[in-house]
Coordinates of C-alpha atoms and ligand atoms in Angstrom, one line a residue:
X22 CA -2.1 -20.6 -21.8
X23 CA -1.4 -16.8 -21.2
X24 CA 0.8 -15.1 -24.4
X25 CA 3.4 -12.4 -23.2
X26 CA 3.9 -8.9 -24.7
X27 CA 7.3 -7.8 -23.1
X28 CA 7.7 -3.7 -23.3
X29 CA 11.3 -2.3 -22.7
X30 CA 12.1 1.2 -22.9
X31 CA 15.4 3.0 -25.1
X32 CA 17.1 6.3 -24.9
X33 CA 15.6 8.3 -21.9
X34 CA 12.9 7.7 -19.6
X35 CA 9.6 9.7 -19.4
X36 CA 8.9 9.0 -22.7
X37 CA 5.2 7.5 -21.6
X38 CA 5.8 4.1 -21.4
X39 CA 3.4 3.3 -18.7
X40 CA 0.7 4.8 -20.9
X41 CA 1.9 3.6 -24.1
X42 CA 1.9 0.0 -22.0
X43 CA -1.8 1.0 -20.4
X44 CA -2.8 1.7 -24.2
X45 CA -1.6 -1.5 -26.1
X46 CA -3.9 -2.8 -22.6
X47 CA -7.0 -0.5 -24.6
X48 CA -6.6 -2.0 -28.0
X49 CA -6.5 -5.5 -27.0
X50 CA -9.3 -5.7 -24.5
X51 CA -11.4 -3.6 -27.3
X52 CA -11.1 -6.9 -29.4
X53 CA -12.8 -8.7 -26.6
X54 CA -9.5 -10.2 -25.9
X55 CA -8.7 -10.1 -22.0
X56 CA -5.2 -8.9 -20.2
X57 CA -3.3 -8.4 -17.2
X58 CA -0.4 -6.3 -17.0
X59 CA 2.7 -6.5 -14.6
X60 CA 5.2 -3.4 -14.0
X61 CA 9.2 -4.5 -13.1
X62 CA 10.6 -2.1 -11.4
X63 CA 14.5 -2.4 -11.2
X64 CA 15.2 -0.5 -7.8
X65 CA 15.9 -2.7 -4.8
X66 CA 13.6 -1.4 -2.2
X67 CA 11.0 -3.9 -1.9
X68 CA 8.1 -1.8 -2.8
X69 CA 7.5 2.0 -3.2
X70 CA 5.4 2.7 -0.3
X71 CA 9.1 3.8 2.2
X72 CA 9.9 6.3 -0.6
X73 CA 9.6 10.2 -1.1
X74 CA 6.7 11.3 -3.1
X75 CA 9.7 13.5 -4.6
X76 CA 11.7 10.3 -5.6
X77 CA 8.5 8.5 -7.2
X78 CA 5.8 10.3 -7.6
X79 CA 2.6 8.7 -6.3
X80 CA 2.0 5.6 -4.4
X81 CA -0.8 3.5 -6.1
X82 CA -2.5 1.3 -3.8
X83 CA -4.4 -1.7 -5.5
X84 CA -7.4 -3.6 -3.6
X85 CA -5.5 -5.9 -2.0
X86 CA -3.3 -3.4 0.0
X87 CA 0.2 -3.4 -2.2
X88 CA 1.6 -0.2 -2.4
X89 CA 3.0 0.4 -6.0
X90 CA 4.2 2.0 -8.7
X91 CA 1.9 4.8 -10.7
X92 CA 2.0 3.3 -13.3
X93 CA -0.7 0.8 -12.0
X94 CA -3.2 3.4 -11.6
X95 CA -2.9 4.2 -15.4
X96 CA -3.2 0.5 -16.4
X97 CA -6.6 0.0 -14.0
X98 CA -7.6 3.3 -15.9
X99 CA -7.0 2.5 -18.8
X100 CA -7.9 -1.1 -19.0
X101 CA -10.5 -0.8 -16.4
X102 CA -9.3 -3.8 -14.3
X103 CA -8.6 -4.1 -10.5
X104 CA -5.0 -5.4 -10.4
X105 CA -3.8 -7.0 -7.4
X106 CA 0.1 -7.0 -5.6
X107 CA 1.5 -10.0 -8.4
X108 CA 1.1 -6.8 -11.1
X109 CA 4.4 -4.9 -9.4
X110 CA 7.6 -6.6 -8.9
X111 CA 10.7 -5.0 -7.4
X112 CA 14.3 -6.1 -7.6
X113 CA 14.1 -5.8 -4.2
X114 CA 11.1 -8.2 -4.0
X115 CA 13.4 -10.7 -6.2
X116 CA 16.5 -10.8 -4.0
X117 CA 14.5 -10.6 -0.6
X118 CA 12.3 -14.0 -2.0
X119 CA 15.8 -15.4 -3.2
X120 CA 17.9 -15.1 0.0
X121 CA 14.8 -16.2 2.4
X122 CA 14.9 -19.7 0.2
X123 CA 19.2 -19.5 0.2
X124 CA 18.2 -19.6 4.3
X125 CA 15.7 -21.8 4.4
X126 CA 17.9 -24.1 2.8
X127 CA 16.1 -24.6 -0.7
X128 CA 19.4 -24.6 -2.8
X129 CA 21.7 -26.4 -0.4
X130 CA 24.6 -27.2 -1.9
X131 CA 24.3 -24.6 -4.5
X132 CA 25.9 -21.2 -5.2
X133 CA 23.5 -18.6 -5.9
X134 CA 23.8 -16.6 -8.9
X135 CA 21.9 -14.2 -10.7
X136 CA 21.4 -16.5 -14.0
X137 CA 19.3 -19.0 -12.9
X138 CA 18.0 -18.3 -9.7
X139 CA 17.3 -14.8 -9.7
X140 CA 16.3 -15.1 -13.2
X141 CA 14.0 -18.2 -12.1
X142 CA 12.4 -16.0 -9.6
X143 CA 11.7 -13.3 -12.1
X144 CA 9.8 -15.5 -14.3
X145 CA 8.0 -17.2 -11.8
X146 CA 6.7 -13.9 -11.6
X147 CA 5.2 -13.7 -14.8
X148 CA 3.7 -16.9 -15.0
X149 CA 1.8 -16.3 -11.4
X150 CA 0.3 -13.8 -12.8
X151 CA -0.5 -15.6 -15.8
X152 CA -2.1 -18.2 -13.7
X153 CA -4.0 -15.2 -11.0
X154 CA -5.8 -13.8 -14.0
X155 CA -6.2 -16.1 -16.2
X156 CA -5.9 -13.3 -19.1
X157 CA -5.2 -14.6 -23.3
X158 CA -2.4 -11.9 -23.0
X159 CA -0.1 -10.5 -20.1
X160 CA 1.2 -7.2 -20.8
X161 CA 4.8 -6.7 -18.9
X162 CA 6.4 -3.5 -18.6
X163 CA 10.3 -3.4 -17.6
X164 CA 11.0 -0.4 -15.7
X165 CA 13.7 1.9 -16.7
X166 CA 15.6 2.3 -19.7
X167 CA 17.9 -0.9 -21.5
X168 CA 21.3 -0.3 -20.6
X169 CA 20.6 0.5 -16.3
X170 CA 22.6 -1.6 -14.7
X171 CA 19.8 -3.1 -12.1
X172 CA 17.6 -4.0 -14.9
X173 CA 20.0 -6.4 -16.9
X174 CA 18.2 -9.4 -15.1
X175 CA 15.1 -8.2 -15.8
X176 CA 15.6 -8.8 -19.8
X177 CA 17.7 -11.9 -19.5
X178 CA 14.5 -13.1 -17.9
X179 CA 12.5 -11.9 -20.5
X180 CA 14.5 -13.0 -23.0
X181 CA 14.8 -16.5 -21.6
X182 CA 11.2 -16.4 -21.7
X183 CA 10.7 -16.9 -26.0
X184 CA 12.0 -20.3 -25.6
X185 CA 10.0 -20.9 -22.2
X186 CA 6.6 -20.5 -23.9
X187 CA 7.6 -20.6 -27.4
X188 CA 8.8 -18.0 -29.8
X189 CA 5.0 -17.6 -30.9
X190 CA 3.5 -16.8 -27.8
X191 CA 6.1 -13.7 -26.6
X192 CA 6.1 -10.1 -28.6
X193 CA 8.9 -7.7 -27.7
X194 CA 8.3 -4.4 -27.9
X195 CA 10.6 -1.9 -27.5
X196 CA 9.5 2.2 -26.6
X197 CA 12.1 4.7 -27.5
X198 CA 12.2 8.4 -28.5
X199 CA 13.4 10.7 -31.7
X200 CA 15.1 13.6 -30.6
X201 CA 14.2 16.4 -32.5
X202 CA 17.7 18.8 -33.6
X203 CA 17.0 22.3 -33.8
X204 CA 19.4 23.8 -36.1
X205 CA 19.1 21.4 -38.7
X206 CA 15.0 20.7 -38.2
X207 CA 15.1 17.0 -38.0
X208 CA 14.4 14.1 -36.0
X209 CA 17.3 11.6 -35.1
X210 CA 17.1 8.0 -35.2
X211 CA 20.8 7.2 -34.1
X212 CA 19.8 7.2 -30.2
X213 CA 17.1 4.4 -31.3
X214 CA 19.7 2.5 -33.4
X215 CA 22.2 2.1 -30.4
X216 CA 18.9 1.1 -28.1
X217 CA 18.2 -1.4 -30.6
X218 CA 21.6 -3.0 -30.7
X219 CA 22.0 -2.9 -27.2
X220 CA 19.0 -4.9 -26.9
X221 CA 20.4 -6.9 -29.4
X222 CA 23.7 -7.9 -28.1
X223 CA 21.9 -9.2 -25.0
X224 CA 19.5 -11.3 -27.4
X225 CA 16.4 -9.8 -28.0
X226 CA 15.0 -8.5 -31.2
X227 CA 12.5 -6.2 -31.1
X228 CA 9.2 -6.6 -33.1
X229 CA 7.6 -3.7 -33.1
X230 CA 9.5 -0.1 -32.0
X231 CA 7.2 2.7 -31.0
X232 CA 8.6 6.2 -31.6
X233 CA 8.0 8.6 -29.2
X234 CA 8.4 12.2 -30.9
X235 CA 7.4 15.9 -30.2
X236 CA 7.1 15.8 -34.3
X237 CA 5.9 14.3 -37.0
X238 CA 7.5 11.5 -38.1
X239 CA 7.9 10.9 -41.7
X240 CA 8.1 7.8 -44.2
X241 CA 11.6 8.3 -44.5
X242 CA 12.5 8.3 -40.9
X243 CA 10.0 4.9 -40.6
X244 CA 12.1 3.4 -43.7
X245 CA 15.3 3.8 -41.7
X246 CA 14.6 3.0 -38.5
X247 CA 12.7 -0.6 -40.3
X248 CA 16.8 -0.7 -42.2
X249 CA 18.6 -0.4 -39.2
X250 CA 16.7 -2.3 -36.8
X251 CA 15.5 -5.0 -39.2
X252 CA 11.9 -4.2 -37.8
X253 CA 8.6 -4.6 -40.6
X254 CA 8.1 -0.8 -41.4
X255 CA 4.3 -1.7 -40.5
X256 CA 5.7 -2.5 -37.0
X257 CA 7.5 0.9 -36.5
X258 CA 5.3 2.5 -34.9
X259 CA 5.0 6.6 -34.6
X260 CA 3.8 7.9 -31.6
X261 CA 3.8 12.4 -31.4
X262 CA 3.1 13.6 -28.2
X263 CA -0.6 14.4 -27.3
X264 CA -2.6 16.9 -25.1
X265 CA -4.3 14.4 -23.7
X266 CA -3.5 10.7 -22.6
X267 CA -6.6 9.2 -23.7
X268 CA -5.9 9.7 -27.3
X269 CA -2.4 7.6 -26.9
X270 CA -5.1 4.1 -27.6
X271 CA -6.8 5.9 -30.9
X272 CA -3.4 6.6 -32.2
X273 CA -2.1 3.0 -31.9
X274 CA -5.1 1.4 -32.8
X275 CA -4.9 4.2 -36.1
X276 CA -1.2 3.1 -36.9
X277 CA -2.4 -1.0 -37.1
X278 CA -0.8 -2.1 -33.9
X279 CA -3.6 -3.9 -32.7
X280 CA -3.7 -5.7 -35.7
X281 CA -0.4 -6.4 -35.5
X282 CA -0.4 -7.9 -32.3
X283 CA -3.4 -10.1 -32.8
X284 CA -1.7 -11.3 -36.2
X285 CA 2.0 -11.7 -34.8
X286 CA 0.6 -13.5 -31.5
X287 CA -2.4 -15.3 -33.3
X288 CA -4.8 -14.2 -30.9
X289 CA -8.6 -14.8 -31.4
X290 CA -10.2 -11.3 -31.9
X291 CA -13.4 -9.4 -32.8
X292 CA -13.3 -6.4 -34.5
X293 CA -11.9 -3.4 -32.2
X294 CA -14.2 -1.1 -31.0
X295 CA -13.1 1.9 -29.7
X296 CA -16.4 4.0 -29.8
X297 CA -16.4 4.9 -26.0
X298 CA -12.8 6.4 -26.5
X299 CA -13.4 8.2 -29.7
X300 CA -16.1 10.1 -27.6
X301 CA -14.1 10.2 -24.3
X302 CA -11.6 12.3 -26.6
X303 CA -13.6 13.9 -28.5
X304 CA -15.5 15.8 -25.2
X305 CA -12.2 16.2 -24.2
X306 CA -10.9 18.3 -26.7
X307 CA -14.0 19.9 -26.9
X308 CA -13.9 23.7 -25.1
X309 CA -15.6 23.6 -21.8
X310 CA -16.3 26.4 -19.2
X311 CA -13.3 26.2 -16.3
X312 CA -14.2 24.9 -12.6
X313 CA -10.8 26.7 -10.4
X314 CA -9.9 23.8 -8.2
X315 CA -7.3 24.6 -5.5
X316 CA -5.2 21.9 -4.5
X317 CA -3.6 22.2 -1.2
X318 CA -0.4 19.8 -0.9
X319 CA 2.6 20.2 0.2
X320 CA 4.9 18.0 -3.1
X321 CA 2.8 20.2 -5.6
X322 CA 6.8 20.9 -7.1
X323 CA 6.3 17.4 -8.3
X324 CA 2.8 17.0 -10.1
X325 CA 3.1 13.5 -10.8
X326 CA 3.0 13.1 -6.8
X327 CA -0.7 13.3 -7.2
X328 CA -1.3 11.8 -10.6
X329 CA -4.6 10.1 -9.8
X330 CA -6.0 13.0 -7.7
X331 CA -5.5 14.7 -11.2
X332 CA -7.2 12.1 -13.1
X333 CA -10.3 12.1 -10.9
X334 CA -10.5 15.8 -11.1
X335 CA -10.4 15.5 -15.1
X336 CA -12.9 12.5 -14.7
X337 CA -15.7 14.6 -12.4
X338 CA -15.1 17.5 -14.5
X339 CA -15.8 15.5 -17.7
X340 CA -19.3 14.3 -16.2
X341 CA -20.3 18.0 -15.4
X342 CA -19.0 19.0 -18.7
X343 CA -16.4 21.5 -17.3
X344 CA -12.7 21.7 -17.7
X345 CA -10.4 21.6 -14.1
X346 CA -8.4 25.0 -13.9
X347 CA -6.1 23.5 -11.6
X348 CA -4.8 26.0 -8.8
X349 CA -1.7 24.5 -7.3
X350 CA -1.3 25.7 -4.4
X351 CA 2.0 24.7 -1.9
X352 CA 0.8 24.4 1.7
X353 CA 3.9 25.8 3.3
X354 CA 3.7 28.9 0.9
X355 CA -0.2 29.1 2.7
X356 CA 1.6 29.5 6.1
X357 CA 3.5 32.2 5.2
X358 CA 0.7 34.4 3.3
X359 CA -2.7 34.8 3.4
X360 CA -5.3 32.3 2.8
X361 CA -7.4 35.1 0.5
X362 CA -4.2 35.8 -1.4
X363 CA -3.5 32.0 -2.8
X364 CA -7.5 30.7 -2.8
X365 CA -9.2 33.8 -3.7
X366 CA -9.9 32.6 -7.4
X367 CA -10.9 28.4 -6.1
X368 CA -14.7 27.4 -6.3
X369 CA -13.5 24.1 -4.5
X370 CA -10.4 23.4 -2.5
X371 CA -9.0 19.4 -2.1
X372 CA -6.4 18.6 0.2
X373 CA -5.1 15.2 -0.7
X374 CA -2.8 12.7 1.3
X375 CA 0.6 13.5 2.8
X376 CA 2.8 12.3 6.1
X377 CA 5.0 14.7 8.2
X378 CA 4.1 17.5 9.8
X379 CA 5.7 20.1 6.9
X380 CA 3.2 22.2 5.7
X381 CA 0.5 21.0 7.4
X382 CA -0.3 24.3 9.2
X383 CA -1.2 25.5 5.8
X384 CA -3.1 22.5 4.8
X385 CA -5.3 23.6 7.9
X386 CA -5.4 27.0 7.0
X387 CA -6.9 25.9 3.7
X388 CA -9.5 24.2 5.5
X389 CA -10.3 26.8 7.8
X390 CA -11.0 29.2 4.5
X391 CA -13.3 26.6 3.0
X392 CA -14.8 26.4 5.9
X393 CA -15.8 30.0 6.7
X394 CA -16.6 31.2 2.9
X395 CA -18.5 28.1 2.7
X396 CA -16.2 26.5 -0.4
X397 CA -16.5 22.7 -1.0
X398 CA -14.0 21.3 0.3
X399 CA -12.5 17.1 -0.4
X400 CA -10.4 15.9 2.2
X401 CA -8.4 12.9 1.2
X402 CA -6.7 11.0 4.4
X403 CA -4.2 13.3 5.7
X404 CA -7.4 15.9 3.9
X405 CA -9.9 14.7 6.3
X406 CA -7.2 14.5 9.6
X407 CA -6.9 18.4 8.4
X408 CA -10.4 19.1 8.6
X409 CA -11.4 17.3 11.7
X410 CA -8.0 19.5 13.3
X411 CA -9.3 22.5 11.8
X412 CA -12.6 22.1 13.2
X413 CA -11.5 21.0 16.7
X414 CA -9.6 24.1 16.9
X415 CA -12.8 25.8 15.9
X416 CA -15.2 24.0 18.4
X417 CA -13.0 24.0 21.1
X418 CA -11.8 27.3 20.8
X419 CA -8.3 26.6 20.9
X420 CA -4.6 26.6 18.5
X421 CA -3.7 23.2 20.6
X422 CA -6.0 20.3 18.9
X423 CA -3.8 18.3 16.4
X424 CA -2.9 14.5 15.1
X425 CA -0.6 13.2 17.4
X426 CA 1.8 12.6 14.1
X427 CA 2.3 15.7 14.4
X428 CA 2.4 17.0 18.2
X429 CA 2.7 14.1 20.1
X430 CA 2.4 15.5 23.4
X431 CA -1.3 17.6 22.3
X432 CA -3.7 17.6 25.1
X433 CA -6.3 17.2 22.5
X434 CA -5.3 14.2 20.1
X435 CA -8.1 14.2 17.7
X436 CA -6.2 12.3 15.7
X437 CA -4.0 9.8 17.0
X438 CA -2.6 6.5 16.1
X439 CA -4.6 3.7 15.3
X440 CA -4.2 0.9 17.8
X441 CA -3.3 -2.0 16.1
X442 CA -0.3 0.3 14.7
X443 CA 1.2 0.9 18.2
X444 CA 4.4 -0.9 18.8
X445 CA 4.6 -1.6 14.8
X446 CA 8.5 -0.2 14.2
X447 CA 9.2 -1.5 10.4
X448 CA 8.0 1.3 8.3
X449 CA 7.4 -0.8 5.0
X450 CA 3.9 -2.5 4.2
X451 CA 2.9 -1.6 7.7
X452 CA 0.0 0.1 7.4
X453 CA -3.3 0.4 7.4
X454 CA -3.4 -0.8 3.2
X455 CA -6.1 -1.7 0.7
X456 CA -9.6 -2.3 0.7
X457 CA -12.3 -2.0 4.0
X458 CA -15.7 -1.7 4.1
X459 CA -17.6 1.7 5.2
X460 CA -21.2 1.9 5.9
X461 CA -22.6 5.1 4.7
X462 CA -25.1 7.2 6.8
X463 CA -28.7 7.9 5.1
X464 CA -29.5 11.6 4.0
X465 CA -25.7 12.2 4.2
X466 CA -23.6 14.3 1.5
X467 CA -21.3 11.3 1.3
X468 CA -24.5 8.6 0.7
X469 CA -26.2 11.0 -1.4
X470 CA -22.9 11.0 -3.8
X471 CA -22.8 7.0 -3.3
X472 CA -26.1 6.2 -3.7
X473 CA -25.3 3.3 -1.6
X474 CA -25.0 2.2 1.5
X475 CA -22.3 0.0 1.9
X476 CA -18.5 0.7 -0.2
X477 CA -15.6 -0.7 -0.3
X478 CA -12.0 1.6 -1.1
X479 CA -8.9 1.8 -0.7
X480 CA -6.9 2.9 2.2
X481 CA -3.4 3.8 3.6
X482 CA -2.9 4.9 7.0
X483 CA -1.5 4.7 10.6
X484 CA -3.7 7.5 11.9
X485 CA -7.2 7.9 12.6
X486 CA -10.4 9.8 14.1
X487 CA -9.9 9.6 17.9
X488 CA -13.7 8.8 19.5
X489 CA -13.1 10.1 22.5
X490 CA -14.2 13.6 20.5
X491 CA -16.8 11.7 18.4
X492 CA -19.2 13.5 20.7
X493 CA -17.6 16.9 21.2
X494 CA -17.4 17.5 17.6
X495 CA -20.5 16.0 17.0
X496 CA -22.6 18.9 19.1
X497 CA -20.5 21.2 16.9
X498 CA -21.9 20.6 13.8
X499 CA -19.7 17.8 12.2
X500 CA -21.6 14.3 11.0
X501 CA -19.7 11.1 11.2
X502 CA -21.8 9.9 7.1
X503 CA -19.0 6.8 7.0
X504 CA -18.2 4.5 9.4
X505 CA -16.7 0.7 9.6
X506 CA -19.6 -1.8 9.9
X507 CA -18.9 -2.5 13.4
X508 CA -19.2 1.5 13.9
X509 CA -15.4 1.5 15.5
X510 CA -13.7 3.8 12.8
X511 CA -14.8 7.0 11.1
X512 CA -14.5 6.5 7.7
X513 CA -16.0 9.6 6.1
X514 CA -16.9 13.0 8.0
X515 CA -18.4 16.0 6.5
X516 CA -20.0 19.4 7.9
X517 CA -24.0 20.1 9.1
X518 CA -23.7 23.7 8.4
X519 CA -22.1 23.6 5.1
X520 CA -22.9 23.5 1.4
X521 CA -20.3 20.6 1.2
X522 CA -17.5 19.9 3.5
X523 CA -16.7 16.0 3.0
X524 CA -13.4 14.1 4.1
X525 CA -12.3 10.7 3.9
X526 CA -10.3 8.7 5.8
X527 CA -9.7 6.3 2.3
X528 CA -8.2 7.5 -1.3
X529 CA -11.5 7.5 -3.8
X530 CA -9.1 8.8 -6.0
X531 CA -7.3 5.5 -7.2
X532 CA -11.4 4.0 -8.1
X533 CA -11.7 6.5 -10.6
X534 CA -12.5 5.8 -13.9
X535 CA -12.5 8.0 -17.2
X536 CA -16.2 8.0 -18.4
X537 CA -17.0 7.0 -14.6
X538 CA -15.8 9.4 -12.1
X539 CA -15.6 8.7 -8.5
X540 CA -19.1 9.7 -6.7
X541 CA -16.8 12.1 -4.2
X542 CA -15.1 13.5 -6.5
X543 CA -17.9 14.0 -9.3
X544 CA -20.2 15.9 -6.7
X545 CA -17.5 18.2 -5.1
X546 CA -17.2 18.9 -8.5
X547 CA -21.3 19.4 -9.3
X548 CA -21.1 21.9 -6.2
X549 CA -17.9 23.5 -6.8
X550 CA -18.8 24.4 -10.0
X551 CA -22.0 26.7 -9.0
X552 CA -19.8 28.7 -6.6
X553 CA -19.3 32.0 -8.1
X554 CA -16.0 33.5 -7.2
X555 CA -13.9 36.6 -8.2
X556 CA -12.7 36.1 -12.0
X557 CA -15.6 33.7 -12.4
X558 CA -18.1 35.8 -12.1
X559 CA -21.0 35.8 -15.5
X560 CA -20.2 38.9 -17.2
X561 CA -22.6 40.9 -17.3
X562 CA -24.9 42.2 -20.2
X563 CA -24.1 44.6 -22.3
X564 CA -26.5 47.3 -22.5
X565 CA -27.7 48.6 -26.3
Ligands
LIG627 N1 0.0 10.6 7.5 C1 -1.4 10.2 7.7 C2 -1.4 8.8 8.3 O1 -0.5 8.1 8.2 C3 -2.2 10.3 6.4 C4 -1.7 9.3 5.4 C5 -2.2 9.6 4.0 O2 -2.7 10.7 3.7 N2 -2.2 8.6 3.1 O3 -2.4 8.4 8.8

């Protein structure tokens, strides 16, 4: 039977608790001992895939085709698993299962009520997931912080769950931050206290609290917060902020909460071994010559709207021993200057995924300037739509090629909708989701990054390459290297005449790993970082 670590959050969000959560993932399965993890998110819509980049950030997409919350794509870093849809679950997802069976007639008779049958629902949840994975510990991350109003079933259910499965099998940990005062120099713990007790007074005692701080935290801070919160002062846990992510494991594992956990949940462990991350952080923090990478989107305001872009930019860069100089660059800001002005400095430009048709005319712009001073260039879904429109325009001499998403009424639709999405009106979980195969073409830049001939990644779409200009574009110089197995879709197109012009019609982005870098992204990278532009040129020698 599967043990549960239940994570809640105090004070403010943002404090890192996906990572924190991703990291306690780290420690365990470096003891041999295997885990699953399961984000709640209290909001009601029923997944995040209808909402603004602006209003969440990215969209992770797991193999299975479940749009979700980000923090997913830090947990399948970090713990190096594929999760599957049971490892997100929505209010929204809660009510919509409850009120189906309140219509189907499973509770006739019955008045339905938040405690039991939402609460049911909710840990139904959990133990599916428990039973899908099959993992010694299931790592569950409440969203939000204690207090928000839509997440008060959320912790009843989790707090129901101790006598479920037993008061030994279930670890509460709660994530809070120190607020650091100014004029007197000190951290606060009061914010943490009132957290605590407002766990409390719905009936769940933390057993370990992890302080996040932008300071040190000292003994006599640990002492008090232990006092107030009647918490082991081995289980509060400090937590400073960090420059990079990776070290959030090495400091847990340094403060004995892996030990902890093992000992509080008596788990069967082997001795931790963290080796790979000691030297994944260790070339991190190491100085490393800068690769300018422009990336061309049009929610750059919000970074976190392309969190795992990011991650697989750090990962490639990490193989080629280079650091990413990341050139944000905002794609409506491109259609109002010139291209030279805002890419001038990139040795490789990425445009990633977006929908609507703002700032796209930029977006193309971009491509059009990677295209002509021969800069790599990644395309990512709406990336690769970009390209082939770009080139279009190009090969047929003409502004009017585009995505019918964009101009519907284009006499050349070079991208258009894909067929099985015509007719499709709901707008959430209707797309084109999760994991299809693409056969790669021998002696192409795409196979030659692969080293394989048949992959499998992750999409999300409703648009796609339009064959009727398969041939067209073909005579032009543009090579179809990815396509489905049955040869219908174009999966992965990429330039004859360039040093390395690559799109996809998938996200490679969510399979990267640290210390494994997507193929894609690792050789734009290994190409980017030869091109020599202005600012990064060698300097030259100095003459005696
Ligand atoms: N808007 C495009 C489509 O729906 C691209 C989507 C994306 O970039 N994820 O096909």
């Amino acid at each position: 039977m599967s043990k549960y670590i239940f994570i809640t959050g105090g004070v403010v969000s943002s404090v890192g608790k996906g990572i924190t959560v991703a990291s306690i993932g780290t420690i365990l399965k470096s003891r041999q001992i295997t885990v699953s993890v399961q984000k709640l998110d209290p909001y009601l819509n029923v997944d995040p895939g209808t909402m603004s980049p602006y209003q969440h950030g990215e969209v992770f997409v797991t193999q299975d085709g479940a749009e979700t919350d980000l923090d997913l794509g830090n947990y399948e870093r970090f713990i190096d698993v594929n999760l599957t849809a049971e490892s997100n679950v929505t209010s929204g997802q809660i009510y919509s299962a409850v009120i189906a069976r309140e219509r189907r007639g499973d509770f006739l008779g019955g008045t339905i009520q938040v405690v039991p049958h939402v609460t049911n629902e909710i840990k139904e949840r959990f133990k599916r997931l428990a039973q899908k994975s099959q993992a010694e510990v299931v790592i569950i991350e409440v969203g939000g912080t204690v207090g928000d109003i839509e997440g008060q079933p959320f912790l009843e259910a989790i707090r129901q769950m101790r006598n479920a499965v037993g008061r030994d099998n279930v670890l509460y940990i709660h994530v809070t931050l120190l607020p650091y005062l100014t004029s007197t120099q000190e951290l606060k713990t009061k914010p943490t206290q009132h957290s605590v007790n407002e766990l409390r007074r719905i009936g769940i005692q933390p057993d370990v609290i992890i302080c996040r701080s932008d300071y040190p935290i000292s003994e006599g801070i640990r002492d008090k917060i232990s006092q107030f919160c009647d918490v082991d002062k081995q289980a509060v846990i400090p937590l400073p902020t960090v420059s990079t992510i990776y070290e959030v494991p090495l400091l847990l594992e340094e403060e004995g909460l892996g030990q902890l956990i093992v000992d509080k949940l008596s788990l069967k462990s082997h001795q931790a071994d963290l080796s790979q991350w000691q030297e994944l952080v260790r070339c991190l923090k190491e100085p490393r010559e800068p690769v300018n990478i422009a990336l061309v989107g049009k929610y750059v305001e919000l970074k976190d709207a392309y969190f795992s872009v990011r991650e697989a930019l750090y990962h490639a860069a990490l193989y080629h021993n280079r650091e990413i100089n990341l050139i944000w660059v905002h794609s409506e800001e491109l259609e109002n200057n010139g291209s030279e002005a805002l890419l001038r400095s990139a040795q490789g430009i990425i445009v990633p995924g977006g929908f609507g048709l703002r700032g796209v005319e930029g977006m193309i712009k971009a491509a059009s300037y990677a295209r002509n001073n021969e800069i790599p260039y990644l395309g990512l879904c709406l990336g690769m739509h970009v390209m082939v429109i770009e080139f279009a325009r190009y090969a047929l001499d003409s502004t009017k090629p585009n995505s019918t998403e964009f101009d519907p009424s284009t006499p050349y639709p070079v991208i258009y909708l894909l067929p099985e999405q015509r007719g499709v009106e709901n707008k959430g979980g209707t797309m084109r989701l999760g994991n299809y195969p693409c056969q790669l073409v021998d002696g192409s830049q795409a196979a030659n990054a692969y080293r394989d001939s048949l992959v499998y990644e992750r999409h999300r779409h409703r648009f796609e390459f339009n064959n009727q200009f398969r041939n067209l574009l073909e005579e032009a110089g543009m090579v179809y290297s990815g396509l489905s197995p049955d040869g219908r879709l174009v999966e992965v197109c990429e330039l004859a005449n360039h040093p390395w012009m690559v799109s996809c019609q998938f996200h490679p982005e969510f399979g990267s790993r640290p210390g494994r870098p997507h193929p894609l992204f690792r050789n734009f990278i290994g190409v980017s970082k030869e091109i020599l532009r202005e600012g990064a040129q060698p300097s030259l020698p100095l003459s005696s």
